[in-house]
Amino acid sequence: MGGINSCFPTSGETSSISSPPHQHRRRYFLPRSKFDQPQAILPINVNNNNNNNNNNNSINLNTATEDELLLLPGITRRIAQDILRYRQLNHGFKRVNELLYINGIHPDLFDRIRPDITIDCLSQQIYDNKHDLINLNTATYNQLLTIPGLTPILIKRILQRRERKGPFRFIEDLLNIKGIDYVILASIRAYVTVEYRRLPTSVSESSILDPSVHNLYPSLNRNNNTTSDSLSMASLLLETLPPELQTILLTLNPQRPSSVYESKQTILRFASWNLQQLTNEKVQNPGVREVICRTILEHNFSVIGIQEIGNREALGYIVEELNNPTIPLIKDWPHRHNGQWKYTVSDVSGRMFQSSEYLGFIYDESIGIELRKSSLLPIKNYFTRLPFIVIFRIYDKYEFVFVNVHLKARRLDENENERTKDEALSLSILAEAMSDTIEQKHTIIFGDFNLAPTASEFAALVQRNYSYVIQQNTNISLKTPQGSTCADNIWLSTEVKALSTNKSGVIRENLTSMWIPAGWTWGGLVSDHCPIWTEFDLAQDNDGHSR
């Protein structure tokens, strides 16, 4: 397997296969020479000589007002506001081509406005200078008025809430104030504090990963004298308690059986899960790790494809917990076998809120799952986030091709998301290209599609004999535990469908933990997406008959 027809190159391999004219465009999607070093979506450099233009009338991205940005051709008020918000969150633009991170600015629009924009070193230094933090628990009205993103109405509500309920414990408490959402919260994080004492970092956790790794998750510790967010605060608070009390608190959830399904050597149970901004900081929360690991063990998953990873190292915490558990419920799991869990993570696939996004897999090598090849698919003209393709050899018998995708979500101000629909249509092109270039035919395309599987955009995928397995709602919240839409799914090629046991599902139970914050209370959800799964019996032949 994986011979000359594979989309993954071997050493020294070059593409010399001729194609009829109608196939040239298709083969462009999977150029073999690019799989050794997948390219990022954004260009590294676009006229990056300090970003200075000779045009004296150029608009400075680091000083321009919203009205000035509206003078640029093609820039709407929404895009201008997003530019200002990005500038606040990132302390200014360092390169002009950072505009490509802004939703709505595509390469053609960037090329149109490029001659009219600039960045000077002086304005960049202004954004690099540190500023004094404003304490939400002592600040006056006029002091709060200096914080970008806070309107007079929001300031009055902050002061009223402080008077009624006392000091803020965490900056996340602002989310309980009408009019303050995650976007506004993210824009003011770097300017405020609640002056809670920062607790020492866990020695055991810091020994797993380098604590100096840049954390892209929206963090409360932008500066050393501010608190960490409530997710990591739970972990830090837990570490200050005596070991006996830690054990009691971490075992308050009822213990689950070792598995809710029978498991035999030929069964492969695969899951997909959007873990909603899974970063190093989030995964250090003990409740997050407990829910993820418990779900994997309870349902006997062998391979898990994951979307919305915020740091490449984040999956390492989960794998470490599975291999060397420290949480009592995971450590004492009945009939737990000693797995050899590993993970693989893509290069930067694209952007999610305030950070880069990666796609990844967790798999148990001890039961006969071997990673053969992995790479992002360099088809950035068709996808906002590049799909991540991985080939696993399963039980030394079959080679499965897993294509992990996360399509662009509809914005809150959009009735329909044309970009998402375009990406869904591109999946059929992707499937066609793969059928011509990949020798392995057992293909699974899965992930967060942000569209129901019955949408017309998937018709071409169905025509290529792919079938979906999930029909239930896949989102979840504390207010709507049964969900409202089927956004996540697993699509199977004909060959892999023949190995299916026709068992699949959406897991909605036991996705909360008392250590995950949920507004003013604890017991929140690990993600607003449910894990979805399906099952294969590799004792069957391709006609679906047992051997």
XYZ file of C-alpha atoms in Angstrom:
547
model
C 0.000 0.000 0.000
C 1.097 3.595 -0.447
C 2.869 2.891 -3.741
C 3.340 5.160 -6.677
C -0.372 5.922 -6.853
C -0.393 7.384 -3.341
C -0.849 11.116 -2.884
C 2.026 11.023 -0.412
C 5.471 11.196 -2.046
C 8.230 8.766 -1.385
C 11.814 9.897 -1.142
C 12.932 11.435 -4.414
C 9.554 10.871 -6.039
C 8.367 13.308 -8.668
C 5.057 13.570 -10.434
C 5.299 12.541 -14.048
C 1.880 11.008 -14.624
C 0.142 12.541 -17.593
C -3.567 13.253 -17.477
C -6.279 14.124 -19.945
C -6.978 17.876 -20.117
C -10.086 17.626 -17.929
C -8.035 16.087 -15.100
C -5.300 18.712 -14.873
C -7.269 20.925 -12.498
C -8.150 17.983 -10.285
C -4.556 16.847 -9.846
C -3.504 20.334 -8.826
C -5.202 19.708 -5.480
C -2.772 17.012 -4.395
C 0.694 17.934 -5.717
C 3.083 15.350 -4.390
C 6.001 17.664 -3.874
C 4.106 19.698 -1.285
C 3.325 16.905 1.128
C 6.787 16.855 2.641
C 6.454 20.450 3.848
C 2.839 21.601 3.936
C 2.457 25.306 3.397
C 0.616 27.623 5.760
C -2.452 29.417 4.494
C -1.002 32.932 4.795
C 2.038 34.119 2.867
C 5.125 34.627 4.983
C 5.991 37.915 3.419
C 4.158 40.399 1.244
C 6.326 43.441 0.584
C 7.413 43.252 4.179
C 10.132 45.891 4.111
C 8.808 47.573 7.261
C 5.586 47.888 5.314
C 6.313 51.446 4.259
C 4.848 52.750 1.015
C 5.987 55.717 -0.981
C 2.435 57.011 -1.111
C 2.214 59.846 1.428
C -1.562 59.457 1.479
C -1.383 55.843 2.632
C -3.604 54.860 5.539
C -1.704 53.670 8.599
C -3.295 50.468 9.905
C -2.118 51.186 13.446
C -3.551 54.706 13.713
C -6.473 54.799 11.263
C -9.981 55.414 12.523
C -12.985 53.427 11.394
C -14.038 56.200 9.007
C -10.565 56.355 7.493
C -10.587 52.625 6.841
C -13.933 52.997 5.070
C -12.124 55.097 2.435
C -10.368 51.966 1.208
C -12.093 50.281 -1.757
C -14.136 47.252 -0.740
C -13.858 47.848 3.015
C -17.270 47.724 4.689
C -18.053 48.998 8.155
C -18.079 45.438 9.486
C -14.607 44.772 8.051
C -13.324 48.107 9.389
C -14.579 47.227 12.868
C -12.918 43.806 12.638
C -9.639 45.492 11.668
C -9.821 47.748 14.732
C -10.692 44.794 16.958
C -7.762 42.768 15.612
C -5.491 45.768 16.207
C -6.583 45.979 19.831
C -6.231 42.267 20.513
C -2.789 41.965 18.949
C -1.304 45.320 20.034
C -1.126 46.586 16.488
C -0.201 45.225 13.084
C 3.365 44.029 12.624
C 2.937 43.230 8.910
C 0.532 44.522 6.318
C -0.375 40.994 5.230
C -1.901 40.336 8.655
C -5.004 41.834 7.057
C -5.535 38.421 5.474
C -6.484 37.184 8.943
C -9.510 39.498 8.917
C -12.795 37.858 7.992
C -13.917 39.268 4.650
C -10.497 40.280 3.343
C -9.676 37.808 0.603
C -6.504 37.914 -1.550
C -8.182 39.883 -4.362
C -9.383 42.582 -1.952
C -5.984 42.656 -0.260
C -4.287 43.264 -3.621
C -6.669 46.184 -4.290
C -6.018 47.997 -1.030
C -2.333 47.086 -0.612
C -0.987 50.242 -2.367
C -3.039 52.478 -0.049
C -2.058 51.068 3.356
C 1.078 51.177 5.457
C 2.509 50.561 8.912
C 5.162 52.813 10.410
C 7.601 51.811 13.118
C 6.520 54.591 15.499
C 2.886 53.460 15.650
C 4.024 49.881 16.109
C 6.126 50.912 19.114
C 3.100 52.622 20.626
C 1.206 49.331 20.583
C 4.209 47.450 21.933
C 4.485 49.692 24.997
C 3.007 48.211 28.144
C 0.198 49.997 29.897
C -1.043 50.059 33.464
C -3.853 47.677 34.195
C -7.165 48.935 35.530
C -8.579 47.071 38.514
C -12.234 46.257 37.886
C -12.877 46.183 41.623
C -11.579 49.711 42.358
C -11.782 51.620 39.070
C -13.854 54.775 38.801
C -16.201 55.578 35.943
C -13.596 57.806 34.261
C -10.905 55.140 34.550
C -13.133 52.529 32.953
C -13.958 54.999 30.221
C -10.326 54.815 29.033
C -10.625 51.098 28.190
C -11.143 50.508 24.460
C -14.326 48.604 23.781
C -16.298 49.761 26.848
C -19.226 52.082 26.217
C -20.737 54.346 28.920
C -23.725 51.983 29.192
C -21.498 48.965 29.780
C -19.433 50.879 32.332
C -22.551 51.781 34.318
C -23.620 48.147 34.319
C -20.169 47.083 35.532
C -20.336 49.539 38.431
C -23.914 48.530 39.273
C -23.018 44.851 39.281
C -20.009 45.547 41.528
C -22.195 47.390 44.006
C -24.868 44.655 44.096
C -22.709 41.520 44.178
C -19.335 42.648 45.437
C -15.877 42.356 43.877
C -15.220 40.487 40.659
C -13.486 37.168 41.235
C -12.499 36.556 37.627
C -12.511 38.685 34.516
C -14.921 36.115 33.022
C -17.511 37.417 35.505
C -18.045 40.284 33.054
C -19.852 37.837 30.774
C -22.783 37.952 33.189
C -23.316 41.616 32.358
C -25.809 42.332 29.617
C -24.079 43.517 26.451
C -20.678 41.974 27.173
C -19.937 38.940 25.017
C -16.763 36.979 24.329
C -15.649 39.413 21.628
C -15.849 42.437 23.953
C -14.282 40.447 26.776
C -11.340 39.500 24.569
C -10.811 43.109 23.504
C -10.500 44.408 27.096
C -8.541 41.534 28.685
C -5.180 43.225 28.135
C -6.328 46.377 29.967
C -7.938 45.082 33.158
C -7.256 43.014 36.250
C -9.082 41.856 39.364
C -5.816 41.553 41.351
C -6.268 37.986 42.469
C -3.109 36.355 43.766
C -1.511 34.225 41.094
C -0.964 30.684 42.353
C 2.200 28.694 41.604
C 2.376 26.620 38.442
C 2.004 22.882 38.789
C 5.348 21.105 38.834
C 3.835 17.939 37.426
C 2.153 19.775 34.560
C 5.147 21.940 33.695
C 7.295 18.839 33.436
C 5.090 17.521 30.631
C 5.416 20.510 28.343
C 7.621 23.558 28.174
C 5.688 26.312 30.030
C 7.321 28.935 27.825
C 5.360 27.738 24.783
C 3.289 30.618 23.449
C -0.343 30.192 24.414
C -2.837 31.383 21.819
C -5.906 30.832 24.004
C -7.605 34.051 25.209
C -5.713 34.446 28.453
C -6.062 36.566 31.548
C -2.357 36.577 32.215
C -1.323 38.882 29.415
C 0.833 40.510 32.075
C 2.542 38.795 34.978
C 0.487 40.532 37.648
C -2.897 39.454 36.320
C -4.879 36.328 37.072
C -5.181 33.302 34.821
C -8.593 32.529 33.398
C -11.123 30.491 35.323
C -10.346 27.283 33.440
C -6.759 27.219 34.614
C -7.759 28.803 37.938
C -9.658 25.606 38.773
C -6.495 23.596 38.197
C -4.390 25.958 40.274
C -6.864 26.019 43.144
C -7.001 22.248 43.143
C -3.228 22.018 43.508
C -3.283 24.067 46.725
C -5.546 21.534 48.464
C -4.278 18.545 50.479
C -3.959 15.343 48.382
C -6.740 13.646 50.337
C -9.182 16.449 49.558
C -8.117 16.480 45.911
C -8.999 12.806 45.644
C -12.423 13.360 47.196
C -13.255 16.300 44.938
C -12.082 14.596 41.774
C -14.170 11.509 42.437
C -17.446 13.255 43.185
C -18.754 12.285 39.753
C -20.226 8.771 39.779
C -17.831 6.182 38.460
C -18.648 4.814 35.029
C -18.367 1.236 33.804
C -15.251 0.389 31.866
C -17.241 0.329 28.656
C -20.815 0.703 27.531
C -20.087 -1.485 24.504
C -18.580 -4.870 23.978
C -15.108 -4.801 22.520
C -13.397 -7.442 20.464
C -10.110 -7.508 18.645
C -11.528 -6.850 15.185
C -13.708 -3.877 16.161
C -12.541 -0.339 15.435
C -14.550 2.445 17.044
C -13.793 5.892 15.586
C -14.908 9.255 16.999
C -14.833 12.877 15.889
C -14.954 15.744 18.370
C -14.720 19.510 18.051
C -13.190 20.399 21.428
C -13.788 24.150 21.092
C -10.497 26.045 21.403
C -8.554 23.241 23.033
C -5.396 25.020 24.163
C -2.634 24.229 26.623
C -4.358 26.424 29.170
C -7.791 24.889 28.713
C -6.581 21.292 28.812
C -4.741 21.866 32.098
C -8.126 22.238 33.748
C -8.652 18.880 35.525
C -12.322 18.768 34.588
C -11.531 19.137 30.893
C -9.011 16.292 30.952
C -11.319 14.104 33.045
C -14.281 14.494 30.668
C -12.211 13.873 27.536
C -10.338 10.849 28.907
C -13.426 9.358 30.555
C -15.392 9.635 27.304
C -12.616 7.881 25.371
C -12.377 5.048 27.900
C -16.109 4.665 28.452
C -16.853 4.233 24.761
C -13.777 2.215 23.797
C -12.624 4.668 21.153
C -9.455 3.654 19.352
C -9.008 6.659 17.038
C -10.340 10.153 17.747
C -10.179 12.984 15.212
C -10.232 16.429 16.827
C -10.982 19.933 15.543
C -10.329 23.383 17.050
C -6.956 22.681 18.638
C -5.399 25.960 19.742
C -1.882 24.721 20.544
C 0.030 21.877 18.920
C 0.998 20.544 22.364
C -2.544 20.459 23.797
C -3.229 16.847 22.829
C -0.076 15.860 24.701
C -1.806 16.534 28.017
C -4.658 14.194 27.106
C -2.307 11.450 25.927
C -0.208 11.837 29.071
C -3.328 11.440 31.228
C -4.392 8.334 29.307
C -0.956 6.730 29.527
C -0.008 7.858 33.052
C -3.240 8.946 34.750
C -3.206 11.298 37.725
C -6.942 12.011 38.013
C -8.358 9.353 40.384
C -11.367 8.483 38.229
C -9.109 7.811 35.232
C -6.383 6.154 37.284
C -8.834 3.719 38.918
C -10.897 2.973 35.829
C -12.062 -0.666 36.130
C -10.589 -3.158 33.658
C -8.529 -0.367 32.131
C -5.932 -1.800 29.756
C -2.479 -0.267 29.550
C -2.791 1.537 26.236
C -0.011 3.178 24.329
C -1.760 6.361 23.325
C -0.143 8.686 20.833
C -1.204 11.763 18.933
C -0.452 13.613 15.732
C -1.211 17.267 15.001
C -1.183 19.195 11.735
C 0.668 22.383 10.974
C -1.469 25.526 11.132
C -4.660 24.663 9.284
C -6.211 28.117 9.449
C -7.607 30.632 11.877
C -10.152 30.457 14.656
C -11.159 33.152 17.113
C -7.980 34.993 18.203
C -5.612 32.161 17.326
C -4.361 29.631 14.836
C -6.212 26.343 14.527
C -4.720 22.886 14.243
C -6.375 19.554 13.488
C -5.273 16.319 15.099
C -5.769 12.683 16.075
C -5.387 10.607 19.231
C -4.948 6.865 18.717
C -4.051 3.730 20.679
C -0.976 2.174 19.096
C -1.050 -0.816 21.480
C -4.052 -2.411 19.751
C -2.487 -2.361 16.300
C -3.012 1.155 14.933
C -0.011 2.486 13.044
C 0.374 6.015 11.677
C 1.648 5.780 8.095
C 1.349 9.242 6.557
C -0.043 12.644 7.514
C -0.194 16.092 5.967
C -2.352 19.112 5.382
C -3.895 19.176 1.920
C -2.562 22.292 0.144
C -5.852 23.394 -1.424
C -6.140 26.788 0.241
C -8.067 28.307 -2.652
C -11.023 26.149 -1.661
C -10.893 25.926 2.133
C -10.486 28.548 4.864
C -8.949 25.812 7.033
C -6.911 23.219 5.187
C -8.108 19.618 5.605
C -5.724 17.288 7.464
C -5.280 13.877 5.875
C -3.882 10.908 7.788
C -3.413 7.285 6.752
C -3.543 4.691 9.531
C -2.782 1.019 9.078
C -5.348 -0.777 11.237
C -4.676 -4.184 12.798
C -2.025 -4.778 10.095
C -4.898 -5.405 7.712
C -6.444 -2.272 6.226
C -5.196 1.210 5.482
C -7.805 3.829 6.308
C -7.632 7.383 4.955
C -9.020 9.900 7.458
C -9.721 13.443 6.221
C -10.254 15.822 9.141
C -12.111 19.015 8.149
C -13.524 22.089 9.841
C -15.567 24.231 7.477
C -16.046 27.918 8.058
C -18.931 28.786 10.379
C -21.669 31.265 9.600
C -21.192 34.601 11.332
C -23.913 35.848 13.659
C -24.760 38.713 11.293
C -25.210 36.437 8.270
C -28.438 34.773 7.242
C -26.535 32.291 5.129
C -22.858 31.551 4.825
C -21.912 31.401 1.175
C -18.301 30.577 2.068
C -19.394 27.509 4.044
C -21.530 26.359 1.135
C -18.628 26.824 -1.276
C -16.384 24.754 0.983
C -19.013 22.024 1.223
C -19.190 21.921 -2.569
C -15.400 21.673 -2.650
C -15.569 18.444 -0.646
C -16.821 16.634 -3.738
C -13.844 17.977 -5.699
C -11.607 16.816 -2.881
C -13.155 13.346 -2.966
C -12.744 13.164 -6.749
C -9.104 14.207 -6.571
C -8.404 11.662 -3.840
C -10.041 8.856 -5.807
C -7.596 9.495 -8.643
C -4.430 9.929 -6.600
C -4.744 7.777 -3.469
C -4.349 4.031 -3.698
C -6.141 3.463 -0.381
C -9.905 3.490 -0.939
C -11.159 3.136 2.631
C -11.793 6.842 3.088
C -13.535 8.686 5.919
C -14.233 12.410 5.578
C -15.333 13.778 8.925
C -15.396 16.778 11.234
C -17.329 19.986 11.803
C -19.133 20.883 8.569
C -21.357 23.641 9.974
C -24.069 22.372 7.631
C -26.688 19.639 7.943
C -25.785 16.526 5.913
C -29.000 16.828 3.926
C -27.936 20.211 2.505
C -27.863 20.339 -1.290
C -24.166 21.259 -1.181
C -23.371 17.635 -0.279
C -25.250 16.195 -3.270
C -22.082 15.780 -5.322
C -20.445 13.946 -2.430
C -23.415 11.578 -2.319
C -23.102 11.061 -6.070
C -19.558 9.857 -5.469
C -21.101 7.161 -3.252
C -20.220 8.707 0.104
C -22.798 8.276 2.852
C -23.152 10.038 6.193
C -23.785 8.237 9.469
C -25.013 10.935 11.884
C -28.588 12.232 11.701
C -29.095 13.623 15.224
C -28.245 17.084 16.536
C -24.571 17.359 17.442
C -24.367 20.655 19.326
C -25.082 21.003 23.044
C -25.488 23.646 25.747
C -26.673 23.694 29.320
C -29.873 25.430 28.177
C -30.485 23.133 25.193
C -28.996 19.754 26.169
C -30.646 18.058 23.171
C -29.054 20.463 20.724
C -30.520 22.252 17.745
C -28.485 21.342 14.628
C -26.530 18.531 13.024
C -23.257 20.303 12.273
C -20.752 17.454 12.780
C -20.704 14.272 10.743
C -18.775 11.297 9.370
C -18.920 10.490 5.646
C -17.877 7.009 4.479
C -16.660 5.844 1.092
C -18.248 2.718 -0.402
C -15.272 0.563 0.568
C -15.223 1.560 4.224
C -19.027 1.504 4.410
C -18.840 -2.232 3.635
C -16.925 -2.704 6.895
C -19.394 -0.728 9.001
C -21.389 -2.426 11.752
C -24.075 0.222 11.179
C -23.626 1.352 14.759
C -23.057 5.047 15.378
C -24.207 7.792 17.683
C -23.924 11.151 19.355
C -22.728 11.214 22.966
C -24.680 13.729 25.058
C -24.302 12.366 28.564
C -21.551 13.069 31.121
C -19.884 15.890 29.192
C -19.712 18.225 32.202
C -17.441 18.499 35.214
C -17.684 20.402 38.473
C -14.256 21.890 37.660
C -15.339 23.501 34.385
C -16.714 27.037 34.878
C -20.194 27.863 33.625
C -20.793 31.535 34.285
C -21.350 32.080 38.007
C -21.410 28.376 38.728
C -19.318 25.287 38.043
C -20.260 22.129 36.196
C -19.851 23.443 32.659
C -19.525 21.578 29.370
C -16.157 20.642 27.937
C -17.318 21.818 24.476
C -20.426 23.033 22.687
C -20.008 20.083 20.298
C -20.843 16.496 21.219
C -18.468 13.685 20.268
C -19.830 11.582 17.418
C -18.775 8.030 16.595
C -19.135 5.068 14.296
C -17.883 1.484 14.309
C -16.229 -0.975 11.919
C -15.701 -4.716 12.062
C -12.466 -5.535 10.284
C -13.262 -9.248 10.342
C -15.642 -8.554 7.456
C -14.672 -8.578 3.805
C -15.574 -5.786 1.430
C -18.933 -7.408 0.734
C -19.909 -7.043 4.381
C -19.626 -10.772 5.161
C -17.808 -12.085 8.213
C -14.708 -14.097 7.578
